[in-house]
Amino acid sequence: MVNPKVMCRQHLLGEHVEIHMFIGTINLQKKVNGYLEKGLLEIHNLYHRHEELVKEMKRRGYNHRSDLDEKWKYAKRLGKIDKIKNIRELSNRCTRCRSRISKETKY
Ligand SMILES: [Zn+2]
Ligand SMILES: [Zn+2]
């Protein structure tokens, strides 16, 4: 849920891969409760978030050839991401993201 523009290459691509992994996991009917409980996943936002990340990836000239099934646009509402917590964690964990985040006055 962090603005993709402030994410470093590693984290932008990392989150993109995570979305595909979540979709794969859910497609296999496996449980993602742990992620839901920790506030790390919003099922109903996977499609939109993927689009957002891909837009930024293309803007930076990275390749993308893994579109999501349109059915995810209509996924039922499940999970709630703590946006502030996520931004804070990213900024604590990654110096590259931190310097990009601090340039963004929005946060
Ligand atoms: Zn993709
Ligand atoms: Zn980073």
Short mmCIF file of C-alpha atoms and ligand atoms in Angstrom, two decimals:
data_model
loop_
_atom_site.label_atom_id
_atom_site.label_comp_id
_atom_site.label_asym_id
_atom_site.label_seq_id
_atom_site.Cartn_x
_atom_site.Cartn_y
_atom_site.Cartn_z
CA MET A 1 0.00 0.00 0.00
CA VAL A 2 3.05 2.20 -0.03
CA ASN A 3 3.16 4.56 -3.01
CA PRO A 4 5.13 2.53 -5.61
CA LYS A 5 7.04 5.66 -6.62
CA VAL A 6 8.93 5.72 -3.31
CA MET A 7 9.89 2.04 -3.38
CA CYS A 8 13.40 1.00 -4.36
CA ARG A 9 13.82 -1.43 -7.26
CA GLN A 10 14.22 -4.43 -4.97
CA HIS A 11 11.07 -3.73 -2.97
CA LEU A 12 8.97 -2.75 -5.97
CA LEU A 13 9.84 -5.98 -7.78
CA GLY A 14 9.61 -7.91 -4.51
CA GLU A 15 6.06 -6.81 -3.80
CA HIS A 16 5.06 -7.54 -7.38
CA VAL A 17 6.33 -11.12 -7.01
CA GLU A 18 4.50 -11.39 -3.67
CA ILE A 19 1.20 -10.53 -5.32
CA HIS A 20 1.67 -13.32 -7.83
CA MET A 21 2.59 -15.66 -4.98
CA PHE A 22 -0.54 -14.73 -3.02
CA ILE A 23 -2.69 -15.31 -6.10
CA GLY A 24 -0.99 -18.68 -6.62
CA THR A 25 -1.48 -19.64 -2.99
CA ILE A 26 -5.14 -18.67 -3.02
CA ASN A 27 -5.68 -20.47 -6.33
CA LEU A 28 -4.37 -23.63 -4.68
CA GLN A 29 -6.99 -23.12 -1.95
CA LYS A 30 -4.26 -22.69 0.63
CA LYS A 31 -4.86 -20.47 3.61
CA VAL A 32 -3.47 -16.96 3.85
CA ASN A 33 -4.91 -16.27 7.32
CA GLY A 34 -1.52 -15.45 8.80
CA TYR A 35 -1.04 -12.59 6.35
CA LEU A 36 -4.59 -11.38 6.83
CA GLU A 37 -4.18 -11.33 10.62
CA LYS A 38 -0.92 -9.41 10.45
CA GLY A 39 -2.45 -6.74 8.24
CA LEU A 40 -0.25 -7.62 5.28
CA LEU A 41 -2.87 -8.56 2.72
CA GLU A 42 -6.05 -7.16 1.18
CA ILE A 43 -7.58 -9.74 -1.13
CA HIS A 44 -9.92 -7.23 -2.76
CA ASN A 45 -6.99 -4.94 -3.57
CA LEU A 46 -4.62 -7.46 -5.16
CA TYR A 47 -5.72 -6.65 -8.70
CA HIS A 48 -5.62 -2.89 -8.28
CA ARG A 49 -2.31 -3.03 -6.43
CA HIS A 50 -0.80 -5.20 -9.14
CA GLU A 51 -1.86 -2.65 -11.77
CA GLU A 52 -0.32 0.15 -9.70
CA LEU A 53 3.00 -1.69 -9.34
CA VAL A 54 3.09 -2.64 -13.02
CA LYS A 55 2.46 0.95 -14.03
CA GLU A 56 5.45 2.08 -11.98
CA MET A 57 7.58 -0.83 -13.23
CA LYS A 58 6.85 0.14 -16.84
CA ARG A 59 7.56 3.77 -16.07
CA ARG A 60 11.01 2.70 -14.89
CA GLY A 61 11.46 0.54 -17.97
CA TYR A 62 11.24 -2.88 -16.31
CA ASN A 63 9.71 -5.82 -18.12
CA HIS A 64 6.32 -7.19 -17.24
CA ARG A 65 4.53 -10.14 -18.80
CA SER A 66 2.34 -11.65 -16.11
CA ASP A 67 -1.12 -10.12 -16.18
CA LEU A 68 -3.61 -11.16 -13.53
CA ASP A 69 -6.92 -12.80 -14.30
CA GLU A 70 -9.63 -10.12 -14.42
CA LYS A 71 -11.70 -12.09 -11.92
CA TRP A 72 -9.45 -10.67 -9.18
CA LYS A 73 -10.98 -7.27 -9.84
CA TYR A 74 -14.11 -8.62 -8.23
CA ALA A 75 -12.55 -10.47 -5.31
CA LYS A 76 -14.54 -10.27 -2.11
CA ARG A 77 -13.52 -7.81 0.57
CA LEU A 78 -11.09 -9.50 2.96
CA GLY A 79 -8.20 -8.20 5.02
CA LYS A 80 -7.06 -4.75 6.02
CA ILE A 81 -3.56 -3.40 5.50
CA ASP A 82 -2.11 -1.01 8.05
CA LYS A 83 -0.63 1.53 5.67
CA ILE A 84 1.23 3.67 8.20
CA LYS A 85 2.79 0.61 9.84
CA ASN A 86 3.94 -0.70 6.46
CA ILE A 87 5.54 2.57 5.44
CA ARG A 88 7.31 2.78 8.79
CA GLU A 89 8.60 -0.79 8.51
CA LEU A 90 9.82 -0.33 4.97
CA SER A 91 11.56 2.84 5.95
CA ASN A 92 13.22 1.11 8.92
CA ARG A 93 14.31 -1.92 6.96
CA CYS A 94 15.59 -0.36 3.77
CA THR A 95 17.86 2.67 3.44
CA ARG A 96 17.07 3.04 -0.27
CA CYS A 97 13.34 3.16 0.35
CA ARG A 98 13.91 5.45 3.32
CA SER A 99 15.68 8.09 1.30
CA ARG A 100 12.96 7.92 -1.37
CA ILE A 101 10.19 8.12 1.26
CA SER A 102 11.74 11.13 2.97
CA LYS A 103 11.67 12.99 -0.35
CA GLU A 104 7.91 12.45 -0.57
CA THR A 105 6.24 15.14 1.51
CA LYS A 106 2.96 13.23 1.49
CA TYR A 107 4.04 10.83 4.25
ZN ZN B 1 2.54 -9.21 -12.69
ZN ZN B 2 13.66 -0.80 -0.42
#
